[in-house]
PDB file of C-alpha atoms and ligand atoms in Angstrom:
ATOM      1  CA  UNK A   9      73.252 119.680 103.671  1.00 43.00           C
ATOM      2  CA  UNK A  10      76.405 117.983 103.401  1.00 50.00           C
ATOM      3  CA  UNK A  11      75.094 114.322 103.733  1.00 51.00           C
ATOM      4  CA  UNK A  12      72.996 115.351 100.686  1.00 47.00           C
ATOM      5  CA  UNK A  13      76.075 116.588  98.449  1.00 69.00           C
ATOM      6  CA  UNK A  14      77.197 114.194  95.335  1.00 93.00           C
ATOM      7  CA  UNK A  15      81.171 115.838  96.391  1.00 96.00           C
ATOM      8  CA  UNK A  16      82.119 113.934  93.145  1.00 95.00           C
ATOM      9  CA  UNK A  17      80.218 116.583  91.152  1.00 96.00           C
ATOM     10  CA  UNK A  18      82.196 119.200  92.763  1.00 97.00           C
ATOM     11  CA  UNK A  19      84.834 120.924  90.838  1.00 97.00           C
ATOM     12  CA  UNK A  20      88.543 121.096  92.791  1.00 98.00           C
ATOM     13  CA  UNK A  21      87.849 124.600  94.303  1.00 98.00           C
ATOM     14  CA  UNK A  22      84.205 124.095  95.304  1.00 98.00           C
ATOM     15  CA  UNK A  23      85.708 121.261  97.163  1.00 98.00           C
ATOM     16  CA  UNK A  24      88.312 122.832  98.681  1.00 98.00           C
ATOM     17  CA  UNK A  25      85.603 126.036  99.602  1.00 98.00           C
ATOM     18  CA  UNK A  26      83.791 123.853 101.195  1.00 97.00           C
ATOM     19  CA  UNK A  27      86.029 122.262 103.208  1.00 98.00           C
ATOM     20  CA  UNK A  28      87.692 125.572 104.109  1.00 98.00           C
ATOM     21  CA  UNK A  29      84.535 127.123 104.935  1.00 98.00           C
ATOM     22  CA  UNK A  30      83.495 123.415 106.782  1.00 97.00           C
ATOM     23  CA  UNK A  31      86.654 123.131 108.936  1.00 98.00           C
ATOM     24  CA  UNK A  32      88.552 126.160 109.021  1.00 97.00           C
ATOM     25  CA  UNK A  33      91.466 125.644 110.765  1.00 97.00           C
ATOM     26  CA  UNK A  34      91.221 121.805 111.543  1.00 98.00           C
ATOM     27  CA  UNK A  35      91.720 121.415 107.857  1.00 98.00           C
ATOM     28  CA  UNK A  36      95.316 121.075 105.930  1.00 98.00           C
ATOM     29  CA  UNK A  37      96.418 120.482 102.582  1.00 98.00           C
ATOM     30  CA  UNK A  38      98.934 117.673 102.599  1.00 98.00           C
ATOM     31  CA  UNK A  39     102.067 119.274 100.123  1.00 98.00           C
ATOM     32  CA  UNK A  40     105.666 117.825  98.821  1.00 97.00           C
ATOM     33  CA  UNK A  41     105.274 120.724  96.538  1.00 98.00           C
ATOM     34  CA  UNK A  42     104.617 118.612  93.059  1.00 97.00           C
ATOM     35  CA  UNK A  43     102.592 120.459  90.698  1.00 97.00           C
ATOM     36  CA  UNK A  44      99.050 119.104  92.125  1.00 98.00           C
ATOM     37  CA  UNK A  45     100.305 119.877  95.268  1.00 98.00           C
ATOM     38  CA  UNK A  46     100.662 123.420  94.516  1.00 98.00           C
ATOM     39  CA  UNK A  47      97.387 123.622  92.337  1.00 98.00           C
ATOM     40  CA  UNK A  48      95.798 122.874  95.480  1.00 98.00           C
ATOM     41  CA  UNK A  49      97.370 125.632  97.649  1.00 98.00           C
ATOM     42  CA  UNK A  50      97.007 128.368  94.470  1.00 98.00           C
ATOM     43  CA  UNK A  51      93.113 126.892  94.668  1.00 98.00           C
ATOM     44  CA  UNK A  52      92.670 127.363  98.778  1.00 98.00           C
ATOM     45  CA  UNK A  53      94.240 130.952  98.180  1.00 98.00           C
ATOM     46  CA  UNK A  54      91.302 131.926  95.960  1.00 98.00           C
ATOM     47  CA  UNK A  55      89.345 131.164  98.937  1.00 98.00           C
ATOM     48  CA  UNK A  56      90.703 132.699 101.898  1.00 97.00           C
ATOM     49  CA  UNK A  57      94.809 134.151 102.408  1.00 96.00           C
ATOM     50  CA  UNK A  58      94.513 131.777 105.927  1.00 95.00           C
ATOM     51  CA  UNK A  59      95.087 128.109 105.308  1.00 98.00           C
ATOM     52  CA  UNK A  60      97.068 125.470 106.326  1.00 98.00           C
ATOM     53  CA  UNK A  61      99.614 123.465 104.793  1.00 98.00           C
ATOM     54  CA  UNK A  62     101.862 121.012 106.090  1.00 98.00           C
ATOM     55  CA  UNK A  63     105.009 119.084 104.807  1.00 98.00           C
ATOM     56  CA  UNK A  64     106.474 115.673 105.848  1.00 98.00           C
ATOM     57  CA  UNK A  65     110.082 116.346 105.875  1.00 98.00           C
ATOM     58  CA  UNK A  66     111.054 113.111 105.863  1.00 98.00           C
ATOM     59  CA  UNK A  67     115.018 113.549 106.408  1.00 98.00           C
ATOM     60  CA  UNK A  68     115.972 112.752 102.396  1.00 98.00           C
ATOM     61  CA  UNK A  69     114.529 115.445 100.498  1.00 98.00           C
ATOM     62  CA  UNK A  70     116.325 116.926  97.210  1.00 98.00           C
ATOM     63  CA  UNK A  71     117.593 120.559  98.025  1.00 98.00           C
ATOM     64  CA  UNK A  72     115.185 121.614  95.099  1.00 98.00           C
ATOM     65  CA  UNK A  73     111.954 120.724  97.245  1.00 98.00           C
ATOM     66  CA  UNK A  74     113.088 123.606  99.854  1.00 98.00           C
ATOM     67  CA  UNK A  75     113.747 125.635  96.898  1.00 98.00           C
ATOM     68  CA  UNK A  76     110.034 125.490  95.919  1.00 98.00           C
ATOM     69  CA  UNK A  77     108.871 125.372  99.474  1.00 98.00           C
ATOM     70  CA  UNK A  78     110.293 128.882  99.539  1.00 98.00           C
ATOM     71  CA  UNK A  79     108.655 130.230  96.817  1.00 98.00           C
ATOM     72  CA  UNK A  80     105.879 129.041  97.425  1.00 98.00           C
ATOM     73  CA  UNK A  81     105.790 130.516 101.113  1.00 98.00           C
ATOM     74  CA  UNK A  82     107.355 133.569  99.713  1.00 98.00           C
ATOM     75  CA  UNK A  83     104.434 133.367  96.767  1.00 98.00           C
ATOM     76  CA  UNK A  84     100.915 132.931  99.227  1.00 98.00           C
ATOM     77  CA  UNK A  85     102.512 134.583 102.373  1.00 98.00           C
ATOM     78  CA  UNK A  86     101.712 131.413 104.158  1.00 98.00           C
ATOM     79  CA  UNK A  87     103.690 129.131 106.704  1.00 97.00           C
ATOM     80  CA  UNK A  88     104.133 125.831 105.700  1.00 98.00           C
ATOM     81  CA  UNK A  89     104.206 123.433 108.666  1.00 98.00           C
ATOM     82  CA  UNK A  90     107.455 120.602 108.713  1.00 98.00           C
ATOM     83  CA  UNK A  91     106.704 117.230 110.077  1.00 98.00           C
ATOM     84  CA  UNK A  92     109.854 115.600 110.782  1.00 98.00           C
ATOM     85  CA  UNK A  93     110.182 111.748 112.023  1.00 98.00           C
ATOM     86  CA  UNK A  94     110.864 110.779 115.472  1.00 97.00           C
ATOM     87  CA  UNK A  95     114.534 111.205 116.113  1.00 98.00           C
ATOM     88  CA  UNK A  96     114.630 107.968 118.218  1.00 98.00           C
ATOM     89  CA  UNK A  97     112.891 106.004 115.920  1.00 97.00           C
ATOM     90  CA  UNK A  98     115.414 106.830 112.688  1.00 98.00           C
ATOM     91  CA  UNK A  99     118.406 107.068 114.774  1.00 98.00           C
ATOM     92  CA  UNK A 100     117.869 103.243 115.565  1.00 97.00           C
ATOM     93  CA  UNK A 101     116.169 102.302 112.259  1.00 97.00           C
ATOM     94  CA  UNK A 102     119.598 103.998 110.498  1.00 97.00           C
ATOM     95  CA  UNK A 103     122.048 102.530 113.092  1.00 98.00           C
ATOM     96  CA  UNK A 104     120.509  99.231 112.606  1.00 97.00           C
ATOM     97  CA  UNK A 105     119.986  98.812 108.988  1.00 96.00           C
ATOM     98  CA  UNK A 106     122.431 101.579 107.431  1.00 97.00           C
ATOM     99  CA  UNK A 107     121.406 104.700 105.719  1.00 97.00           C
ATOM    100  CA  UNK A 108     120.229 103.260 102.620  1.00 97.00           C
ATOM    101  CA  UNK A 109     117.939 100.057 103.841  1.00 97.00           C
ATOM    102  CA  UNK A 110     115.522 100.566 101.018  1.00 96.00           C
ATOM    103  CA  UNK A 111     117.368  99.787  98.115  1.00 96.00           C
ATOM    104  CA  UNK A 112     117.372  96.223 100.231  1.00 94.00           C
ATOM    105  CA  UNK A 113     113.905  95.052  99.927  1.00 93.00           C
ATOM    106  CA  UNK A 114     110.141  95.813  99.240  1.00 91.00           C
ATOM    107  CA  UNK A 115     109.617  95.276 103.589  1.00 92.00           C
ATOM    108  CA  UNK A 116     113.074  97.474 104.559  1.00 95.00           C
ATOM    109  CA  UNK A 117     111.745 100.634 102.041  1.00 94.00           C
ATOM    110  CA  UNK A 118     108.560 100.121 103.910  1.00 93.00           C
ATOM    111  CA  UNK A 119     109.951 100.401 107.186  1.00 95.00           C
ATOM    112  CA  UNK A 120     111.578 103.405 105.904  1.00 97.00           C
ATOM    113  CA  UNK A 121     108.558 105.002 104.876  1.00 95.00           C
ATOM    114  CA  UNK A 122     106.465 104.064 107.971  1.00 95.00           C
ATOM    115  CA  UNK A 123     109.308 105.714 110.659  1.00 97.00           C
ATOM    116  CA  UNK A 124     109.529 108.680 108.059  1.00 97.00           C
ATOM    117  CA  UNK A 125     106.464 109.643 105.979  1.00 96.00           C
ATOM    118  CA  UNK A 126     103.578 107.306 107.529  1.00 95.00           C
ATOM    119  CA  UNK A 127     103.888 107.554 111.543  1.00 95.00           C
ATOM    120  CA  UNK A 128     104.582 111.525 110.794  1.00 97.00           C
ATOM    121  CA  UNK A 129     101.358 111.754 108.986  1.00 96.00           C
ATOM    122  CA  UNK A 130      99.676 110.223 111.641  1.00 94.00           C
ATOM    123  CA  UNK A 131     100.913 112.196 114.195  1.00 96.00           C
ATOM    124  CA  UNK A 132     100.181 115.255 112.144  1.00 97.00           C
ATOM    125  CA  UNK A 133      96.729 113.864 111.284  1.00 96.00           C
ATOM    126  CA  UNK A 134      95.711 113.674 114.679  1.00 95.00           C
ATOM    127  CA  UNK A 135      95.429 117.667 114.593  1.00 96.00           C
ATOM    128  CA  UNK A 136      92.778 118.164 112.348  1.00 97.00           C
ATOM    129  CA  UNK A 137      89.008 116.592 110.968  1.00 97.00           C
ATOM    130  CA  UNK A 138      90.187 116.817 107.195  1.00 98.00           C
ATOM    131  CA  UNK A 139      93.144 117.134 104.778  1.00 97.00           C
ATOM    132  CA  UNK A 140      93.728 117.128 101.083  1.00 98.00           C
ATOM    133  CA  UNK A 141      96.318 115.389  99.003  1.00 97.00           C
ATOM    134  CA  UNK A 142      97.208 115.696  95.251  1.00 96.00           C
ATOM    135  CA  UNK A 143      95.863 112.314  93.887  1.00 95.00           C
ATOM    136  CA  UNK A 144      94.310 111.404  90.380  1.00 95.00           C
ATOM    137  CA  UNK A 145      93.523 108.480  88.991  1.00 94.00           C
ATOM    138  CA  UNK A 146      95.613 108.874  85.855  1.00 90.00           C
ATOM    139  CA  UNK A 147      98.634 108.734  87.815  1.00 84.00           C
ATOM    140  CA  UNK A 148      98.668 105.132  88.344  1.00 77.00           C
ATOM    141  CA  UNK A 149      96.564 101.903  88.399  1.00 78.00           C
ATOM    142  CA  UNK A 150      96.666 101.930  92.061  1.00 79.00           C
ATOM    143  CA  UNK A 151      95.127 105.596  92.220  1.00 83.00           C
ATOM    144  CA  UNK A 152      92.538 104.649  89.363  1.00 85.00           C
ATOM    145  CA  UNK A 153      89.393 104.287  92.162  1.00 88.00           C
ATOM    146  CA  UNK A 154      90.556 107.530  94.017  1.00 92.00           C
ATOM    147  CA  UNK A 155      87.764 109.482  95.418  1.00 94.00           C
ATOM    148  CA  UNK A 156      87.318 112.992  95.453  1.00 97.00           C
ATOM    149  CA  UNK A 157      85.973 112.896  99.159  1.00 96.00           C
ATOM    150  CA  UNK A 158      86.328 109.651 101.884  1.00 94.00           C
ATOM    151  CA  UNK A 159      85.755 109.578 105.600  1.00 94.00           C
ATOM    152  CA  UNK A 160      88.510 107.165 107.014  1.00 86.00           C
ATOM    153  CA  UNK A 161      88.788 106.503 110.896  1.00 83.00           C
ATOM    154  CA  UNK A 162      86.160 109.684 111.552  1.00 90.00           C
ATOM    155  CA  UNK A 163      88.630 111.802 109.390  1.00 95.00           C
ATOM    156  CA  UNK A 164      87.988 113.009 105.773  1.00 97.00           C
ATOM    157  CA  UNK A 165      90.321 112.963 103.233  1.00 96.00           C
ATOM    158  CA  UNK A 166      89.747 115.092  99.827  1.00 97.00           C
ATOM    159  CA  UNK A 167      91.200 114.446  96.414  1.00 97.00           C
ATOM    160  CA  UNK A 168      90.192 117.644  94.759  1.00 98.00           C
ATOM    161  CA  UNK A 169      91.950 117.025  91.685  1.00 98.00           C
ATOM    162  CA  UNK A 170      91.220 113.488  91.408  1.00 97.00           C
ATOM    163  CA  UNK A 171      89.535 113.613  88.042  1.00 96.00           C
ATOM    164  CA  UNK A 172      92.289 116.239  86.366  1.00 97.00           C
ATOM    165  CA  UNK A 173      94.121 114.781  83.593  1.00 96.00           C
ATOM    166  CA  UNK A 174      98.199 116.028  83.105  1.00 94.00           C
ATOM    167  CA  UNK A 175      96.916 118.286  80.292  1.00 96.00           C
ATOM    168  CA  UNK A 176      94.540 120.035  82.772  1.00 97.00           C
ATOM    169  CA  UNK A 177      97.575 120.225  85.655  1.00 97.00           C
ATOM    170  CA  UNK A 178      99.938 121.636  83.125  1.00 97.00           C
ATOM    171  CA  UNK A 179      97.352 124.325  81.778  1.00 98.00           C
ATOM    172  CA  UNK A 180      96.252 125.079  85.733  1.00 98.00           C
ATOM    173  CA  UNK A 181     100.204 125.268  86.152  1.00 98.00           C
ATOM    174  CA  UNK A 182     100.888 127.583  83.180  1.00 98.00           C
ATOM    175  CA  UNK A 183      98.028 130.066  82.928  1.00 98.00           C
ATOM    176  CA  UNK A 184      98.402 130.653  86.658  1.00 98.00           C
ATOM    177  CA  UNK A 185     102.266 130.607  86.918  1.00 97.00           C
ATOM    178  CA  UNK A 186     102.365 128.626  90.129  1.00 97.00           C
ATOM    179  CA  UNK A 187     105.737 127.821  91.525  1.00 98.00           C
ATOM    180  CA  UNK A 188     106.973 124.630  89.931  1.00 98.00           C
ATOM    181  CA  UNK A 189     109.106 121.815  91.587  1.00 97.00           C
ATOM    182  CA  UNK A 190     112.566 122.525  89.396  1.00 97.00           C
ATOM    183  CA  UNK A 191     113.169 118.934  89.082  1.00 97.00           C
ATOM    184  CA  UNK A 192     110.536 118.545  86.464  1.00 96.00           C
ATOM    185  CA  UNK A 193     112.573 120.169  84.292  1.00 96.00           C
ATOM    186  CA  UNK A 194     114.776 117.149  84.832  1.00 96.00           C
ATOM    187  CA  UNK A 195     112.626 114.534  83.351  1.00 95.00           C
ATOM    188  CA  UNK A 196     111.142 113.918  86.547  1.00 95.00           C
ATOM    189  CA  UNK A 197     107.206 113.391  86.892  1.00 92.00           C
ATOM    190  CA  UNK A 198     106.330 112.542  90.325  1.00 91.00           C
ATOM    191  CA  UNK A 199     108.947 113.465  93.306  1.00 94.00           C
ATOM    192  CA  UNK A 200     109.561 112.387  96.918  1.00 95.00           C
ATOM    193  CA  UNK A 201     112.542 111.487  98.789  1.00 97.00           C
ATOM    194  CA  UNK A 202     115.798 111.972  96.806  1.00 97.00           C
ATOM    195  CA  UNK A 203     116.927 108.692  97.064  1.00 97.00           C
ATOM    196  CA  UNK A 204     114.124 106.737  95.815  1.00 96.00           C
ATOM    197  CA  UNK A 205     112.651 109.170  93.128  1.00 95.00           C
ATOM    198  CA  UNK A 206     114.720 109.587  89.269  1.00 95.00           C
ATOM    199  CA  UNK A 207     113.337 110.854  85.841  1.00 95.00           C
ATOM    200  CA  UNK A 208     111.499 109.006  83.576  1.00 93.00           C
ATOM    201  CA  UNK A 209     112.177 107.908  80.280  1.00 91.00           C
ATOM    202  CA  UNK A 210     109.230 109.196  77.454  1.00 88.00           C
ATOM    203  CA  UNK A 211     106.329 106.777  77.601  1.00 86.00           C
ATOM    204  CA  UNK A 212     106.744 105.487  81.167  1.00 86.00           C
ATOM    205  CA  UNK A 213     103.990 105.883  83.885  1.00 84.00           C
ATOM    206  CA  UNK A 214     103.876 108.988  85.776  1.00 84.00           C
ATOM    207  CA  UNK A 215     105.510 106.952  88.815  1.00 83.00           C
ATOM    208  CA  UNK A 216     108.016 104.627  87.063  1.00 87.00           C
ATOM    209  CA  UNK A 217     110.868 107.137  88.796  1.00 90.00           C
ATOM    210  CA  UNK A 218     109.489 106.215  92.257  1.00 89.00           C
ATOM    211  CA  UNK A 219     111.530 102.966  93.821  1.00 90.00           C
ATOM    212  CA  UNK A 220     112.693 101.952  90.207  1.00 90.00           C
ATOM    213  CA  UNK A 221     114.526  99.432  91.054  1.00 90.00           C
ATOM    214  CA  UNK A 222     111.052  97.704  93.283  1.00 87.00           C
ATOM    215  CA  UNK A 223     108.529  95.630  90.940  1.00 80.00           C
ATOM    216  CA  UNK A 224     105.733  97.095  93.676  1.00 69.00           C
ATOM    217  CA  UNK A 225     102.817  99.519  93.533  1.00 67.00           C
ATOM    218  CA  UNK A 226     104.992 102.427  94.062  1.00 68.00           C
ATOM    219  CA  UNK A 227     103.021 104.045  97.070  1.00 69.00           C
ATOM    220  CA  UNK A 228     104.626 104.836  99.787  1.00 71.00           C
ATOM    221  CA  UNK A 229     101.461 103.500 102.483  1.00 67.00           C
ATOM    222  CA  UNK A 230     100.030 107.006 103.151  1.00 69.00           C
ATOM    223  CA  UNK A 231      97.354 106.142 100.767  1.00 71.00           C
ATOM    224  CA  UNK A 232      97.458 102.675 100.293  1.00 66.00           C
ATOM    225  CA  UNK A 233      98.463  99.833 101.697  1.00 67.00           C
ATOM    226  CA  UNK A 234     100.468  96.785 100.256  1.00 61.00           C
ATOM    227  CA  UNK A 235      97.719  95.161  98.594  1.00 64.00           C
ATOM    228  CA  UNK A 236      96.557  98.156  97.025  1.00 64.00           C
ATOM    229  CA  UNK A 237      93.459  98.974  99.122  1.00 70.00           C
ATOM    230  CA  UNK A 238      93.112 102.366 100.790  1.00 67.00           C
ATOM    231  CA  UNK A 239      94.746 102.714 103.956  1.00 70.00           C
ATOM    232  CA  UNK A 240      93.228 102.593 107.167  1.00 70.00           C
ATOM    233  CA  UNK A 241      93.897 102.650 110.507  1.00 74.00           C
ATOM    234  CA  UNK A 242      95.115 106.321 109.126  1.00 74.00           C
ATOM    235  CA  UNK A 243      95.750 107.616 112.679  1.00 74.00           C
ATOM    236  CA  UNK A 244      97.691 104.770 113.937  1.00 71.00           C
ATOM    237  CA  UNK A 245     100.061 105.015 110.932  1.00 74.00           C
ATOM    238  CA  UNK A 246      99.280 101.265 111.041  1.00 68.00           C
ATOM    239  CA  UNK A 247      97.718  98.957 108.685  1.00 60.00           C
ATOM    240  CA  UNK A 248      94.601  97.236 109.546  1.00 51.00           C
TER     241      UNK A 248
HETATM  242  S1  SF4 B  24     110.856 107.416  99.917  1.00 95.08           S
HETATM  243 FE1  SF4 B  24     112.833 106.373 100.367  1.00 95.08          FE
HETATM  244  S2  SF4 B  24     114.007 107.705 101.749  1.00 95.08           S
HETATM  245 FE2  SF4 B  24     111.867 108.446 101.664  1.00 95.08          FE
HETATM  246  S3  SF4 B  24     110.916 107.546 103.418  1.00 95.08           S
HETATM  247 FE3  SF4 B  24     110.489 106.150 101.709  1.00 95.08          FE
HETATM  248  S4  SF4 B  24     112.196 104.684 101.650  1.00 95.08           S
HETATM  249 FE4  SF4 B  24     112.791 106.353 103.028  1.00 95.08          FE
END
């Protein structure tokens, strides 16, 4: 019985088994093709060749994230489904506050993110009963409390990896030769939108390159929200 199942006990692909077995097709893994990302999708393809995966294509990406997006489609013989932004909602965000708004402040980055990760995700969201995302709790103090399976606005979330350490992504990564985001090769350590994501420097946190110039959490508010605690109101791409 599900109700009865401890999912923390459950290693990253009986997690994902079960959910593909669970929901079929009204489940997605959530990818922006970082190494956990792809761990996930190399995982799901151990279970069945038919899955879904989806992509917020948020306007900004580097040119090496469709690089990777192609190998990887080219890789599992699988589409990968874009989620773009609204066009209205960008065009007058943009026209309004210029290109760059979020080097501005903390509250124009967020409005960024909202119009072109968050209110995407919801949207996207809306098609399915659960998803997957690439968290662990050594990536940040933020992500420390992750779990490996929530139920959020009648919608479950799964973390499979939540409890993998870097050494364990990096061996999954290299005894499986999964495709591998080139900008790691870079220096960088956790990637999103070109603008707000740069290498690190040896000995910074995994997310130091992610709005380095904010003194914030460094989430975006798919997963959190402001204060830290996990985001709800997941479907309205709101916070509560
Ligand atoms: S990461 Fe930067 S460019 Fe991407 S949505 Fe957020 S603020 Fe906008």
């Amino acid at each position: 019985m599900v109700a009865s199942r401890n999912f923390e006990e459950l290693s990253a692909f009986e997690l994902l088994s079960w959910a593909l077995n669970t929901f079929g097709n009204e489940f997605a893994i959530a990818s922006s093709f970082q190494k956990e990302d792809v761990i996930l999708i190399d995982l799901a393809s151990r279970v069945t060749p038919r899955f879904r995966v989806f992509t917020l294509d948020t306007g900004r990406l580097p040119e090496e994230t469709y690089r990777v997006m192609e190998d990887v489609r080219e890789r599992y013989g699988i589409q990968v489904e874009s989620v773009f932004p609204d066009r209205d909602e960008v065009e007058q965000l943009v026209t309004l506050q210029g290109p760059n708004l979020f080097y501005g402040s903390v509250e124009a980055r967020h409005m960024c993110c909202d119009a072109r990760k968050t209110r995407p995700l919801a949207r996207k969201l809306r098609e399915v009963r659960a998803w997957a995302a690439g968290l662990r709790r050594e990536q940040s103090s933020t992500r420390a409390q992750v779990s490996k399976h929530q139920e959020i606005d009648g919608l479950v979330k799964l973390c499979p990896l939540a409890d993998w350490s870097s050494a364990q992504v990096e061996e999954y990564t290299r005894v499986h030769g999964v495709p591998v985001h080139p900008l790691y090769a870079r220096g960088y350590a956790s990637i999103g939108c070109a603008p707000c994501t740069r290498a690190i420097q040896p000995g910074e946190d995994e997310r130091a390159g992610r709005w380095w110039w904010e003194q914030s959490r460094k989430e975006c508010g798919i997963h959190f929200s402001e204060d830290g605690s996990v985001r709800r109101n997941v479907l309205s791409g709101k916070d509560a």
